[in-house]
């Protein structure tokens, strides 16, 4: 659980947060859905301690959290297995780290590529490695900042399915930033629609059903239309 309380943050004269408050609720994936520049990533950076506001505070139920960035940010001089092992606690032996890394490599479908450097991987494979690295330490909170950005549909859909499965097995609390409505529906247990700056919550949708996450269901497109309406602040969208 993450709690932003009366947070104020600005870049120069541009006020991104102006007394913003929100508390996430328990396990599952909370999606922050809104247009680029509204302040979504700022919330994640404050939660991770990468930024500090001029007022207010951010607290989390656990200080240990993983961060999945827009770009994989892999170490180019290390192999796939070493990139994953690098994220594991220092108290583990090298052998334990490499064994744990191999477990995750099999989970994300990179078996056979464990000794490859990132430069020899495709974009989708790099992001699979980044996902494995984020799940390497058994942290209770995962922050995700548009992890599917720049990937085409054939790469994106298997990664969304993989992340949902891994999050379900881990049972952790996650926070996803995106401006893509379909990503929000496919990933979210609850969705916040946002506008700004300054950032504000325009709606909160909870209790998404399994059928709402299937593009084969008409309910998916009904929710998609509703979300577009909320983001664009229009009552009727043809």
C-alpha positions as MATLAB code, in Angstrom:
seq = 'XXXXXXXXXXXXXXXXXXXXXXXXXXXXXXXXXXXXXXXXXXXXXXXXXXXXXXXXXXXXXXXXXXXXXXXXXXXXXXXXXXXXXXXXXXXXXXXXXXXXXXXXXXXXXXXXXXXXXXXXXXXXXXXXXXXXXXXXXXXXXXXXXXXXXXXXXXXXXXXXXXXXXXXXXXXXXXXXXXXXXXXXXXXXXXXXXXXXXXXXXXXXXXXXXXXXXXXXXXXXXXXXXXXXXXXXXXXXXX';
ca = [
       0.000    0.000    0.000;
       1.257    3.480   -0.924;
      -0.121    6.710    0.530;
       0.453   10.146   -1.025;
      -0.660   12.772    1.479;
      -1.107   16.465    0.560;
       1.789   16.270   -1.908;
       3.060   19.345   -3.740;
       5.614   19.094   -6.529;
       6.616   21.467   -9.334;
       9.094   21.726  -12.172;
       9.934   25.426  -12.052;
       6.655   27.326  -12.434;
       4.749   24.245  -13.598;
       2.910   22.740  -10.617;
       2.498   18.999  -11.198;
       0.971   18.128   -7.808;
      -0.949   20.631   -5.715;
      -2.103   19.014   -2.473;
      -2.546   15.580   -4.081;
      -3.691   12.744   -1.793;
      -4.463    9.102   -2.561;
      -4.029    5.716   -0.871;
      -3.737    2.453   -2.820;
      -5.607   -0.548   -1.481;
      -3.991   -3.907   -0.813;
      -2.971   -6.492   -3.368;
      -3.615   -6.347   -7.079;
      -2.699   -3.924   -9.841;
      -3.728   -0.275   -9.609;
      -3.481    1.511  -12.965;
      -2.807    5.235  -13.253;
      -4.355    6.104  -16.628;
      -4.047    9.566  -18.101;
      -2.514   11.712  -20.841;
       1.221   12.285  -21.153;
       2.476   15.066  -18.891;
      -0.363   14.926  -16.353;
       1.916   13.756  -13.518;
       1.599    9.938  -13.496;
       5.326    9.206  -13.510;
       5.930   11.879  -10.874;
       3.738    9.852   -8.482;
       5.854    6.756   -9.095;
       9.111    8.655   -8.636;
       7.880   10.097   -5.342;
       6.852    6.633   -4.149;
      10.265    5.218   -5.094;
      12.138    8.088   -3.446;
      13.576    9.268   -6.771;
      11.938   12.674   -6.277;
      10.992   14.720   -3.222;
       8.086   17.129   -3.079;
       8.100   20.591   -1.530;
       5.216   19.630    0.775;
       3.380   16.537    1.963;
       4.661   13.028    2.414;
       4.629    9.624    0.762;
       4.567    6.458    2.824;
       4.446    2.780    1.897;
       3.463   -0.325    3.817;
       6.917   -1.687    2.926;
       9.996    0.245    1.839;
      11.212   -2.614   -0.383;
       9.907   -2.231   -3.926;
      10.942   -3.070   -7.477;
      10.738   -0.673  -10.425;
      10.051   -1.660  -14.036;
      10.972    1.249  -16.306;
       9.862    2.264  -19.810;
      13.191    1.031  -21.155;
      14.804   -2.212  -19.948;
      17.926   -0.422  -18.608;
      19.963   -3.615  -18.686;
      23.715   -3.558  -18.067;
      25.213   -4.043  -21.557;
      28.396   -5.709  -20.295;
      26.518   -8.415  -18.360;
      24.671  -11.458  -19.682;
      20.930  -11.998  -19.286;
      21.539  -14.244  -16.272;
      23.984  -11.804  -14.676;
      21.591   -8.870  -15.185;
      18.908  -10.747  -13.263;
      21.284  -12.002  -10.573;
      22.552   -8.438  -10.064;
      19.179   -7.473   -8.509;
      19.322  -10.173   -5.830;
      20.300   -9.473   -2.188;
      23.990   -9.304   -1.344;
      23.545  -11.960    1.352;
      22.989  -14.675   -1.262;
      25.954  -16.610   -2.614;
      26.866  -16.279   -6.285;
      25.678  -19.839   -6.901;
      22.301  -19.121   -5.276;
      21.910  -15.947   -7.309;
      22.631  -17.683  -10.623;
      20.264  -20.538   -9.743;
      17.467  -18.102   -8.878;
      18.189  -16.171  -12.090;
      17.818  -19.387  -14.136;
      14.432  -20.078  -12.527;
      13.231  -16.649  -13.646;
      14.773  -17.071  -17.105;
      12.636  -20.183  -17.573;
       9.575  -18.358  -16.238;
       9.873  -15.496  -18.748;
      10.731  -17.764  -21.689;
      14.390  -16.831  -22.187;
      15.901  -20.270  -21.682;
      18.742  -20.722  -24.166;
      19.561  -17.001  -24.099;
      20.929  -16.819  -20.540;
      24.495  -16.054  -21.668;
      23.497  -13.495  -24.319;
      24.387   -9.835  -23.728;
      21.435   -7.387  -24.052;
      22.762   -6.127  -27.399;
      21.948   -9.474  -29.001;
      18.337   -9.542  -27.789;
      15.196   -8.246  -29.490;
      13.176   -5.469  -27.811;
      10.629   -7.949  -26.462;
      13.348  -10.232  -25.105;
      15.064   -7.313  -23.386;
      11.820   -6.409  -21.648;
      11.330  -10.043  -20.588;
      14.764   -9.865  -18.984;
      13.800   -6.602  -17.257;
      10.602   -8.242  -15.938;
      12.620  -11.170  -14.572;
      15.026   -8.738  -12.892;
      12.115   -6.838  -11.292;
      10.750  -10.110   -9.846;
      14.164  -11.384   -8.703;
      14.010   -9.873   -5.203;
      10.851  -10.986   -3.413;
       9.565   -7.463   -2.817;
       5.896   -6.835   -1.934;
       5.506   -3.761   -4.188;
       6.166   -3.411   -7.937;
       6.127   -0.020   -9.680;
       5.739   -0.062  -13.481;
       6.249    3.005  -15.656;
       4.809    2.270  -19.132;
       6.739   -1.019  -19.482;
       5.109   -1.831  -22.853;
       5.849    1.531  -24.483;
       7.251    1.232  -27.996;
       6.377   -2.468  -28.358;
       4.106   -3.626  -31.166;
       0.936   -5.568  -30.425;
       2.462   -9.016  -31.073;
       5.179   -8.330  -28.483;
       2.966   -6.450  -26.036;
       0.133   -8.962  -25.587;
       2.314  -11.924  -24.457;
       4.163   -9.603  -22.041;
       0.882   -8.399  -20.510;
      -0.217  -12.030  -20.062;
       3.172  -12.904  -18.524;
       3.064   -9.992  -16.081;
      -0.506  -10.807  -14.993;
       0.497  -14.423  -14.325;
       3.643  -13.472  -12.391;
       1.806  -10.857  -10.329;
      -0.922  -13.393   -9.559;
       1.594  -15.949   -8.322;
       3.529  -13.397   -6.265;
       0.407  -11.827   -4.736;
       2.102   -8.454   -4.459;
       0.766   -4.925   -4.802;
       1.592   -3.221   -8.102;
       1.160    0.210   -9.621;
       1.117    0.677  -13.407;
       1.453    4.008  -15.213;
       0.090    4.112  -18.765;
      -1.722    6.335  -21.247;
      -2.973    3.294  -23.193;
      -6.605    2.451  -22.400;
      -6.390   -1.179  -23.501;
      -3.268   -1.794  -21.428;
      -5.142   -0.385  -18.426;
      -8.071   -2.775  -18.905;
      -5.898   -5.829  -19.536;
      -3.651   -5.182  -16.508;
      -5.798   -3.426  -13.930;
      -7.700   -4.685  -10.914;
      -8.642   -1.034  -10.416;
      -8.168    1.939  -12.730;
      -7.752    5.599  -11.830;
      -8.356    8.050  -14.652;
      -6.245   11.159  -14.215;
      -5.989   14.663  -15.609;
      -3.614   17.547  -15.079;
      -1.389   19.242  -14.372;
      -1.945   19.765  -11.549;
      -2.786   16.084  -11.217;
      -6.299   15.088  -10.160;
      -8.290   11.848  -10.109;
     -11.346   12.086  -12.373;
     -12.721    8.584  -11.702;
     -11.914    5.287  -10.020;
     -13.106    1.963  -11.419;
     -12.797   -1.140   -9.240;
     -13.723   -4.804   -9.383;
     -12.855   -5.491  -13.016;
     -14.218   -8.877  -14.084;
     -12.317  -11.509  -16.053;
     -14.498  -11.022  -19.133;
     -13.709   -7.309  -19.155;
     -10.060   -8.209  -19.743;
     -10.812  -10.267  -22.859;
     -10.764   -8.520  -26.247;
     -13.159  -11.248  -27.422;
     -15.885   -9.888  -25.113;
     -18.220   -6.962  -25.946;
     -17.877   -5.864  -22.303;
     -14.206   -5.037  -22.966;
     -15.171   -2.466  -25.607;
     -17.919   -0.989  -23.440;
     -15.367   -0.316  -20.703;
     -12.890    1.001  -23.273;
     -15.478    3.503  -24.510;
     -16.266    4.570  -20.942;
     -12.593    5.165  -20.162;
     -12.060    7.216  -23.309;
     -15.072    9.284  -22.321;
     -13.635    9.893  -18.844;
     -10.183   10.820  -20.160;
     -11.520   13.145  -22.837;
     -14.251   14.447  -20.503;
     -16.920   13.870  -23.127;
     -20.304   12.327  -22.406;
     -20.799   10.756  -25.829;
     -18.168    9.192  -28.054;
     -19.363    7.686  -31.333;
];
